[in-house]
Amino acid sequence: MTSSAPYSLLVVDDEPDLRTLYELTLLREGYDVETAGNVEDAWQHLKDRHFSAIITDMRLPDGTGMDLLRRIDAEGRHEKAIVITAYGSAENAVEALKAGAYDYLTKPVDLRQFRAVVSSALGRSSPAPTVQTQQLAAPNTTALRTPDPQPTQAPPSLAHLRGAKRTEATALARMVGGSAALQHVRELIDKVARSMAPVLIWGESGTGKELVARAIHDASSRLHQPFIAVNCGAIPEQLLEAEFFGYRKGAFTGATEDREGFFQAAHGGSLFLDEIGDLPLSMQSKLLRVIQERAVRPVGAVAEIPIDVRIVSATHKDLTAEVAAGRFRQDLFYRLNVIQIPLPPLRERLEDLPILCARILERIAAESHLSNVPTLDRSALIALLSHQFPGNVRELENILHRAVTLSGHQSIEAADLGLSMLSGASQAAHAVVTPTPVDQAPLPVPTPPAPPQIPADLVSHLDQVERDILVQALEKHRLNRTAAGASLGLSLRQTRYRMARLGIKVTDQGLVLGERFDPEADSE
């Protein structure tokens, strides 16, 4: 059987009226549609031809939609499946997503949502939510992170973000290493990218959670749609609803125009909610409703706006413990944790360290316009292998950036890394994993560090301790001085004063540690 329609769909439902409703709705959208009333009838259609997608009810007279999904998977077929479940049966929906369904709908089916989900499954662009003004204000730039902005540019507007694109190689190429743990992460990315299943990325700070989220987006059919990354912990609680859902002119004092929120900006693409565990309970309930209804209501608006967004969230917290403690909603956790991707800390994949260092040094050389790429000598590699990396890959990047800036020579030595203050005595309790040697002679296993000695210069020693703590706080909060200072009980002014006194600078290339200078000269 042939058809001029670009997409062919198979609708499976045992209720004739619903079958007809779905068929007419899809025919009006220009699709070629065939229908079936049970599993066996559907399978006969599948034997005869290939379909772009299958829309199936969960409960059928001779089985379930899950039976159909399993047959499709066993036969190695590539049709995307959309499962229709009874209202409130979240368990069935999660089971279907884990079995490979692209997405699910709940009864009674909203036809507008029905069309949007089918369109998304087929990779067709959905109409963007409308706003009443042409000029859109920029969102909170400390919370919204955009793909690789140029350092000299002003923060882009949401309208600009909607056109942002990334190539598949960008995110995946930055996932450097050949360890079994990292390979498992790559396999999960490839698997989950093909569906709309919510993904929860768990990992310590600095393990690359946003990089994994970008890779999921880049490997999906949403590649050419927006990827919006939001740090949930960087937005003041009183602004959360306006930032997430947008607002209408006059909704509150200072709302002089309509503005989109993060969900509207991500329409058709992916929304990455980093540090989801930091959301207050009041906002968690509103987020849950948006996920369930697939619609947002801007502050001050009367009607809801439908949205087509794939949600990827991340946290360094144990959300199971947070649920038990009453700090995180169990129903929201259930919705977000359909598929979990755990990221290994750097200390558990030290075999990746040599190639990871080489790649980072190549990037630093390119960004700094160096004629030659710096290298690590044997002593530096041994020192790095002995370090436990509480800040993981982000910490490694900062260590190497600092070493390149301060060393002044082509080959980086152990002394250039500045690890003496960062390496605690607790390292002796951890086994050192020795990677493939960089030359023929084996790398020696480092001995445990000696107990700390009484410093000869107490003032300099305390300054160095304060410097290291402040650097770690800045790294943890992505170089946000306000957030870093607040985590240490300091105001922004106090933080800037200490940074100036200790020679800590935030530049477009990251943290730079230099000589101390007069705090009054800091004009930032």
Coordinates of C-alpha atoms in Angstrom, one line a residue:
M1 CA 0.0 0.0 0.0
T2 CA 1.4 3.4 -0.9
S3 CA 0.5 6.9 0.0
S4 CA 1.5 10.4 -0.8
A5 CA 1.3 11.5 2.8
P6 CA 4.8 11.9 4.3
Y7 CA 4.0 10.2 7.6
S8 CA 2.0 7.0 8.2
L9 CA 0.4 6.3 11.6
L10 CA -1.2 3.2 13.1
V11 CA -3.9 3.9 15.7
V12 CA -4.8 1.0 18.0
D13 CA -7.9 1.2 20.2
D14 CA -10.8 -1.1 20.9
E15 CA -13.3 1.7 21.2
P16 CA -14.7 2.5 17.7
D17 CA -15.7 6.1 18.6
L18 CA -12.3 6.9 20.0
R19 CA -10.6 5.2 17.1
T20 CA -12.6 7.4 14.7
L21 CA -11.9 10.6 16.7
Y22 CA -8.1 10.0 16.6
E23 CA -8.2 9.0 12.9
L24 CA -10.1 12.2 11.9
T25 CA -7.9 14.4 14.0
L26 CA -4.8 13.0 12.4
L27 CA -6.2 13.0 8.9
R28 CA -6.8 16.7 9.2
E29 CA -3.1 17.1 10.1
G30 CA -2.2 15.5 6.7
Y31 CA -1.1 12.1 8.0
D32 CA -1.8 8.7 6.4
V33 CA -3.7 6.8 9.1
E34 CA -4.7 3.1 9.6
T35 CA -6.5 1.7 12.6
A36 CA -6.7 -1.5 14.5
G37 CA -8.9 -2.8 17.3
N38 CA -6.5 -5.1 19.2
V39 CA -3.0 -6.4 19.4
E40 CA -3.2 -9.1 16.7
D41 CA -5.0 -6.8 14.3
A42 CA -2.3 -4.2 14.8
W43 CA 0.5 -6.8 14.3
Q44 CA -1.0 -7.8 11.0
H45 CA -0.8 -4.2 9.8
L46 CA 2.8 -4.1 11.0
K47 CA 3.7 -7.2 9.0
D48 CA 2.4 -5.5 5.8
R49 CA 4.2 -2.1 6.1
H50 CA 6.3 0.2 8.1
F51 CA 4.8 3.1 10.0
S52 CA 6.2 6.4 11.2
A53 CA 4.6 6.0 14.6
I54 CA 2.1 3.9 16.5
I55 CA -0.6 5.3 18.9
T56 CA -1.9 2.6 21.1
D57 CA -4.3 2.3 24.1
M58 CA -2.8 0.6 27.1
R59 CA -5.8 -1.8 27.6
L60 CA -6.8 -3.9 24.6
P61 CA -9.1 -7.0 24.4
D62 CA -6.3 -9.5 23.7
G63 CA -3.4 -7.8 25.6
T64 CA -2.0 -4.5 26.3
G65 CA -0.1 -1.7 24.6
M66 CA 3.0 -3.0 26.4
D67 CA 2.7 -6.3 24.6
L68 CA 2.8 -4.4 21.3
L69 CA 5.8 -2.4 22.4
R70 CA 7.6 -5.6 23.3
R71 CA 6.9 -7.2 20.0
I72 CA 8.1 -4.1 18.2
D73 CA 11.3 -4.1 20.2
A74 CA 11.9 -7.9 19.7
E75 CA 11.5 -7.5 15.9
G76 CA 14.0 -4.6 15.9
R77 CA 11.5 -2.2 14.4
H78 CA 11.9 1.5 14.6
E79 CA 8.4 2.9 14.9
K80 CA 8.0 5.4 17.7
A81 CA 5.2 4.5 20.1
I82 CA 2.8 6.8 22.0
V83 CA 0.8 5.0 24.7
I84 CA -2.6 6.2 26.0
T85 CA -3.3 5.3 29.6
A86 CA -6.1 5.8 32.0
Y87 CA -6.1 9.0 34.0
G88 CA -4.0 8.7 37.1
S89 CA -2.2 5.5 36.2
A90 CA 1.3 7.0 36.4
E91 CA 2.7 3.5 37.0
N92 CA 1.6 2.4 33.6
A93 CA 3.0 5.5 32.0
V94 CA 6.4 5.0 33.7
E95 CA 6.5 1.4 32.7
A96 CA 5.7 2.3 29.1
L97 CA 8.5 4.9 29.0
K98 CA 11.0 2.5 30.4
A99 CA 9.9 -0.1 27.8
G100 CA 10.8 2.4 25.0
A101 CA 7.7 4.4 24.4
Y102 CA 8.4 7.8 23.0
D103 CA 5.7 9.5 25.2
Y104 CA 2.3 8.9 26.8
L105 CA -1.1 10.5 27.0
T106 CA -3.7 10.2 29.7
K107 CA -7.5 9.8 29.2
P108 CA -9.6 11.8 28.5
V109 CA -7.2 12.8 25.8
D110 CA -6.9 16.5 25.0
L111 CA -6.8 16.7 21.2
R112 CA -4.5 19.8 21.2
Q113 CA -2.0 17.9 23.3
F114 CA -2.6 14.8 21.2
R115 CA -1.6 16.6 18.0
A116 CA 1.4 18.2 19.7
V117 CA 2.8 14.9 21.0
V118 CA 2.3 13.2 17.6
S119 CA 4.0 16.1 15.9
S120 CA 6.9 16.0 18.4
A121 CA 7.3 12.2 17.9
L122 CA 7.6 12.7 14.2
G123 CA 10.1 15.5 14.5
R124 CA 7.8 18.2 13.2
S125 CA 8.0 21.6 14.7
S126 CA 5.1 22.6 17.0
P127 CA 3.7 26.1 17.0
A128 CA 5.4 28.2 19.6
P129 CA 3.3 29.7 22.5
T130 CA 2.1 33.2 21.5
V131 CA 2.9 36.3 23.5
Q132 CA 1.4 39.7 23.2
T133 CA 4.6 41.7 22.9
Q134 CA 7.4 41.6 20.3
Q135 CA 10.1 42.7 22.7
L136 CA 11.0 40.1 25.3
A137 CA 13.0 41.0 28.4
A138 CA 16.0 38.8 29.2
P139 CA 15.6 36.3 32.1
N140 CA 17.6 36.1 35.3
T141 CA 21.1 35.6 33.8
T142 CA 22.5 34.0 36.9
A143 CA 20.0 31.1 36.6
L144 CA 19.8 30.8 32.8
R145 CA 22.9 29.3 31.1
T146 CA 23.0 29.4 27.3
P147 CA 25.2 27.4 24.9
D148 CA 28.7 28.8 24.7
P149 CA 28.0 32.6 24.7
Q150 CA 30.8 34.8 23.5
P151 CA 32.5 36.5 26.5
T152 CA 32.1 40.0 25.1
Q153 CA 28.4 39.7 24.3
A154 CA 25.5 40.8 26.4
P155 CA 23.2 38.0 27.8
P156 CA 21.0 36.9 24.9
S157 CA 17.2 37.4 24.9
L158 CA 14.8 34.5 25.1
A159 CA 13.9 35.1 21.4
H160 CA 17.5 34.6 20.5
L161 CA 17.8 31.5 22.6
R162 CA 14.9 29.9 20.7
G163 CA 17.1 29.9 17.6
A164 CA 20.2 28.5 19.3
K165 CA 21.6 25.3 17.8
R166 CA 24.3 22.8 18.8
T167 CA 25.9 20.1 16.8
E168 CA 25.9 16.5 18.0
A169 CA 29.7 16.4 18.2
T170 CA 29.9 19.3 20.6
A171 CA 28.6 17.7 23.8
L172 CA 29.6 14.2 23.0
A173 CA 33.1 15.1 22.0
R174 CA 33.7 16.8 25.4
M175 CA 32.9 13.5 27.2
V176 CA 36.5 12.4 27.1
G177 CA 37.6 8.9 28.3
G178 CA 37.4 5.2 27.6
S179 CA 36.5 3.9 31.1
A180 CA 33.7 1.4 31.4
A181 CA 31.8 3.8 33.7
L182 CA 31.9 6.6 31.0
Q183 CA 31.0 4.1 28.3
H184 CA 27.9 3.1 30.3
V185 CA 26.8 6.7 30.5
R186 CA 27.2 7.1 26.7
E187 CA 25.0 4.0 26.1
L188 CA 22.3 5.4 28.4
I189 CA 22.4 8.8 26.6
D190 CA 21.9 7.0 23.2
K191 CA 19.0 5.0 24.6
V192 CA 17.1 7.8 26.4
A193 CA 17.6 10.3 23.6
R194 CA 15.0 8.5 21.5
S195 CA 12.1 9.0 23.8
M196 CA 10.4 11.8 25.8
A197 CA 11.0 10.0 29.1
P198 CA 12.0 12.4 31.9
V199 CA 15.7 11.8 32.8
L200 CA 17.3 12.5 36.2
I201 CA 21.0 12.9 36.2
W202 CA 22.7 12.3 39.5
G203 CA 26.3 13.1 40.3
E204 CA 28.7 15.1 42.5
S205 CA 29.4 18.7 41.7
G206 CA 31.7 19.0 38.7
T207 CA 31.0 15.6 37.1
G208 CA 29.5 17.1 34.0
K209 CA 25.7 16.8 34.5
E210 CA 24.9 19.7 32.1
L211 CA 27.2 18.2 29.5
V212 CA 25.2 14.9 29.7
A213 CA 21.9 16.8 29.4
R214 CA 23.2 18.6 26.3
A215 CA 24.3 15.3 24.8
I216 CA 20.8 13.9 25.4
H217 CA 19.3 16.9 23.6
D218 CA 21.9 16.8 20.8
A219 CA 21.2 13.1 20.1
S220 CA 17.4 13.5 20.0
S221 CA 15.1 14.7 17.3
R222 CA 15.0 18.1 19.2
L223 CA 18.6 18.9 18.2
H224 CA 17.7 22.0 16.2
Q225 CA 15.3 23.3 18.9
P226 CA 16.3 25.3 22.0
F227 CA 18.3 23.8 24.9
I228 CA 17.6 25.9 28.0
A229 CA 19.7 25.3 31.1
V230 CA 18.5 26.7 34.4
N231 CA 20.2 26.6 37.8
C232 CA 17.3 26.1 40.2
G233 CA 19.4 27.1 43.2
A234 CA 20.4 30.5 41.8
I235 CA 16.9 32.0 41.6
P236 CA 15.4 33.8 44.6
E237 CA 12.3 32.0 45.8
Q238 CA 10.0 35.0 45.3
L239 CA 10.9 35.1 41.6
L240 CA 10.7 31.4 40.8
E241 CA 7.2 31.4 39.3
A242 CA 7.8 34.5 37.1
E243 CA 11.1 33.1 35.9
F244 CA 9.8 29.7 35.1
F245 CA 6.3 30.5 33.7
G246 CA 6.7 34.2 32.6
Y247 CA 4.3 37.0 33.4
R248 CA 1.9 39.4 31.9
K249 CA 2.1 43.2 32.0
G250 CA 0.8 44.6 35.2
A251 CA 0.9 41.3 37.1
F252 CA 3.0 42.9 39.8
T253 CA 5.0 46.1 40.5
G254 CA 7.7 46.4 37.8
A255 CA 6.0 44.1 35.3
T256 CA 5.9 46.7 32.5
E257 CA 5.6 44.3 29.6
D258 CA 4.8 40.6 28.9
R259 CA 7.7 38.3 29.3
E260 CA 8.2 34.6 28.6
G261 CA 9.5 32.1 31.1
F262 CA 12.0 29.3 30.8
F263 CA 9.3 26.8 29.7
Q264 CA 8.1 29.0 26.9
A265 CA 11.7 29.6 25.8
A266 CA 12.3 25.9 25.6
H267 CA 9.2 25.2 23.6
G268 CA 9.9 22.4 21.1
G269 CA 13.2 21.7 22.7
S270 CA 14.7 20.6 26.1
L271 CA 14.6 22.3 29.5
F272 CA 17.5 21.3 31.8
L273 CA 16.7 21.9 35.5
D274 CA 20.0 21.7 37.3
E275 CA 20.0 21.3 41.1
I276 CA 16.4 20.4 41.1
G277 CA 16.7 19.4 44.7
D278 CA 17.1 23.0 45.7
L279 CA 13.5 23.9 44.6
P280 CA 11.3 24.9 47.5
L281 CA 8.2 22.7 48.1
S282 CA 5.8 25.4 46.9
M283 CA 7.5 25.5 43.6
Q284 CA 7.7 21.7 43.4
S285 CA 3.9 21.5 43.4
K286 CA 3.6 24.0 40.5
L287 CA 6.3 22.2 38.5
L288 CA 4.5 18.9 39.0
R289 CA 1.3 20.4 37.6
V290 CA 3.1 21.7 34.5
I291 CA 4.6 18.3 33.9
Q292 CA 1.2 16.6 34.2
E293 CA -0.8 19.2 32.2
R294 CA 1.9 20.1 29.7
A295 CA 0.8 23.7 30.0
V296 CA 1.9 26.8 31.9
R297 CA 0.0 29.8 33.2
P298 CA 2.1 33.0 33.3
V299 CA 1.7 35.1 36.4
G300 CA -1.2 37.4 35.8
A301 CA -2.6 35.4 33.0
V302 CA -6.1 33.8 32.9
A303 CA -5.5 31.0 30.4
E304 CA -2.9 28.3 30.3
I305 CA -0.4 28.0 27.4
P306 CA 0.4 24.5 26.0
I307 CA 4.1 23.7 25.9
D308 CA 6.1 20.9 24.2
V309 CA 9.2 20.5 26.4
R310 CA 11.4 17.6 27.2
I311 CA 12.5 17.9 30.8
V312 CA 16.0 16.7 32.0
S313 CA 16.8 17.4 35.6
A314 CA 19.9 16.9 37.7
T315 CA 21.0 17.0 41.3
H316 CA 23.9 16.2 43.6
K317 CA 21.6 15.4 46.4
D318 CA 20.1 12.0 47.4
L319 CA 16.5 12.8 46.5
T320 CA 15.3 9.5 48.1
A321 CA 16.6 10.8 51.4
E322 CA 15.1 14.3 50.6
V323 CA 11.7 12.7 50.0
A324 CA 12.0 10.7 53.3
A325 CA 12.9 14.0 55.1
G326 CA 9.9 15.8 53.6
R327 CA 12.0 18.2 51.7
F328 CA 11.1 16.9 48.2
R329 CA 7.7 15.8 46.9
Q330 CA 7.4 12.1 46.4
D331 CA 5.0 12.5 43.4
L332 CA 7.4 14.9 41.7
F333 CA 10.4 12.6 42.3
Y334 CA 8.3 9.8 40.8
R335 CA 7.7 11.9 37.7
L336 CA 11.3 13.0 37.2
N337 CA 13.0 9.8 38.1
V338 CA 11.7 7.7 35.2
I339 CA 15.2 7.1 33.9
Q340 CA 18.2 7.8 36.1
I341 CA 21.8 8.4 34.8
P342 CA 24.4 8.2 37.6
L343 CA 27.6 10.0 36.8
P344 CA 30.9 8.5 38.2
P345 CA 33.2 10.8 40.1
L346 CA 36.6 11.5 38.6
R347 CA 38.3 9.5 41.4
E348 CA 36.5 6.4 40.2
R349 CA 37.7 6.7 36.6
L350 CA 41.3 7.9 37.0
E351 CA 42.2 5.8 33.9
D352 CA 40.7 8.6 31.9
L353 CA 42.9 11.2 33.6
P354 CA 45.8 11.4 31.0
I355 CA 43.6 11.8 27.9
L356 CA 41.3 14.2 29.9
C357 CA 44.2 16.4 30.9
A358 CA 45.5 16.4 27.3
R359 CA 42.1 17.5 25.9
I360 CA 41.7 20.2 28.6
L361 CA 45.2 21.6 27.9
E362 CA 44.4 21.7 24.2
R363 CA 41.3 23.7 24.9
I364 CA 43.2 26.1 27.3
A365 CA 45.9 26.6 24.7
A366 CA 43.3 27.4 22.0
E367 CA 41.4 29.8 24.2
S368 CA 44.6 31.5 25.4
H369 CA 46.0 31.7 21.8
L370 CA 49.2 29.8 22.9
S371 CA 51.5 28.7 20.1
N372 CA 52.2 25.3 21.8
V373 CA 50.0 23.1 23.9
P374 CA 51.3 22.7 27.4
T375 CA 52.1 19.2 28.6
L376 CA 52.2 17.4 32.0
D377 CA 55.5 16.0 33.1
R378 CA 55.7 12.7 35.1
S379 CA 55.7 14.4 38.5
A380 CA 52.6 16.4 37.7
L381 CA 50.7 13.3 36.4
I382 CA 51.6 11.4 39.6
A383 CA 50.4 14.3 41.7
L384 CA 47.1 14.4 39.9
L385 CA 46.6 10.7 40.3
S386 CA 47.1 11.1 44.1
H387 CA 44.5 13.8 44.3
Q388 CA 40.9 12.8 45.2
F389 CA 39.2 15.6 43.2
P390 CA 36.3 16.6 45.4
G391 CA 35.4 19.1 42.6
N392 CA 35.8 16.4 39.9
V393 CA 36.3 17.5 36.3
R394 CA 35.5 21.1 37.0
E395 CA 38.2 21.1 39.6
L396 CA 40.7 19.5 37.2
E397 CA 40.0 22.2 34.6
N398 CA 40.6 24.9 37.2
I399 CA 43.8 23.3 38.4
L400 CA 45.2 23.0 34.9
H401 CA 44.1 26.5 34.0
R402 CA 45.8 27.9 37.0
A403 CA 48.9 25.9 36.3
V404 CA 49.2 27.1 32.7
T405 CA 48.7 30.7 33.8
L406 CA 51.2 30.6 36.6
S407 CA 53.9 28.1 35.4
G408 CA 55.4 30.2 32.6
H409 CA 56.9 27.2 30.9
Q410 CA 55.9 24.5 28.4
S411 CA 56.0 21.5 30.7
I412 CA 53.8 21.6 33.8
E413 CA 55.5 20.2 36.9
A414 CA 53.9 19.0 40.2
A415 CA 54.8 22.2 41.9
D416 CA 52.9 24.2 39.4
L417 CA 49.6 22.4 40.2
G418 CA 49.3 23.9 43.7
L419 CA 47.8 20.7 45.1
S420 CA 49.6 20.8 48.5
M421 CA 46.8 22.7 50.2
L422 CA 44.0 21.0 48.3
S423 CA 45.2 17.5 49.2
G424 CA 44.0 16.5 52.6
A425 CA 45.3 13.7 54.8
S426 CA 42.1 11.8 54.0
Q427 CA 43.7 10.8 50.7
A428 CA 45.6 8.1 52.5
A429 CA 42.3 6.3 53.1
H430 CA 41.6 6.0 49.3
A431 CA 43.2 3.5 47.0
V432 CA 45.1 5.1 44.1
V433 CA 44.1 3.8 40.6
T434 CA 47.1 3.8 38.3
P435 CA 46.2 4.3 34.6
T436 CA 48.0 3.2 31.6
P437 CA 51.6 4.5 31.9
V438 CA 52.6 7.4 29.7
D439 CA 55.9 5.8 28.9
Q440 CA 57.6 2.5 29.4
A441 CA 58.5 2.8 33.1
P442 CA 55.6 2.2 35.5
L443 CA 54.2 5.0 37.6
P444 CA 55.1 4.7 41.2
V445 CA 52.3 4.5 43.7
P446 CA 52.4 7.7 45.8
T447 CA 53.0 7.4 49.5
P448 CA 50.5 8.8 52.0
P449 CA 51.1 12.5 52.8
A450 CA 52.9 13.4 56.0
P451 CA 50.9 14.8 58.9
P452 CA 50.5 18.6 58.7
Q453 CA 53.3 20.5 60.4
I454 CA 53.1 23.7 62.4
P455 CA 53.5 26.5 59.8
A456 CA 56.5 28.8 60.0
D457 CA 54.4 31.8 58.9
L458 CA 50.9 31.6 60.4
V459 CA 49.5 34.6 58.6
S460 CA 50.5 33.3 55.2
H461 CA 49.2 29.9 56.1
L462 CA 45.8 31.2 57.1
D463 CA 45.6 33.3 54.0
Q464 CA 46.3 30.3 51.9
V465 CA 43.6 28.3 53.7
E466 CA 41.1 31.2 53.2
R467 CA 42.1 31.4 49.6
D468 CA 41.5 27.7 49.0
I469 CA 38.1 27.8 50.7
L470 CA 37.0 30.8 48.7
V471 CA 38.2 29.2 45.4
Q472 CA 36.2 26.0 46.2
A473 CA 33.1 28.1 47.0
L474 CA 33.4 30.0 43.7
E475 CA 33.9 26.7 41.7
K476 CA 30.9 25.1 43.4
H477 CA 28.7 28.1 42.5
R478 CA 30.0 28.4 39.0
L479 CA 32.0 31.6 39.7
N480 CA 28.9 33.4 41.0
R481 CA 30.4 35.7 43.6
T482 CA 27.1 36.5 45.3
A483 CA 26.2 32.8 45.7
A484 CA 29.7 31.8 46.8
G485 CA 29.8 34.5 49.4
A486 CA 26.4 33.7 50.7
S487 CA 27.4 30.1 51.2
L488 CA 30.2 31.3 53.4
G489 CA 28.1 33.9 55.3
L490 CA 29.7 36.8 53.4
S491 CA 28.1 39.7 51.6
L492 CA 29.0 40.5 48.0
R493 CA 31.2 43.4 49.1
Q494 CA 33.0 41.2 51.7
T495 CA 33.6 38.5 49.0
R496 CA 35.0 41.1 46.6
Y497 CA 37.3 42.5 49.2
R498 CA 38.7 39.1 50.1
M499 CA 39.1 38.1 46.5
A500 CA 41.1 41.3 45.9
R501 CA 43.2 40.8 49.0
L502 CA 44.0 37.2 48.1
G503 CA 44.6 37.8 44.4
I504 CA 41.5 35.8 43.1
K505 CA 40.1 37.1 39.9
V506 CA 37.0 35.9 37.9
T507 CA 37.7 36.2 34.1
D508 CA 36.0 35.1 30.9
Q509 CA 38.4 32.0 31.0
G510 CA 37.6 31.1 34.6
L511 CA 39.4 31.7 37.9
V512 CA 42.9 33.2 37.9
L513 CA 45.0 33.2 41.0
G514 CA 47.8 35.8 41.0
E515 CA 49.6 38.2 43.3
R516 CA 47.7 40.0 45.9
F517 CA 46.7 43.6 45.1
D518 CA 45.1 46.6 46.7
P519 CA 41.4 45.9 47.3
E520 CA 40.5 49.5 46.5
A521 CA 41.7 48.9 43.0
D522 CA 39.0 46.3 42.3
S523 CA 36.6 48.3 40.1
E524 CA 34.2 45.4 39.3

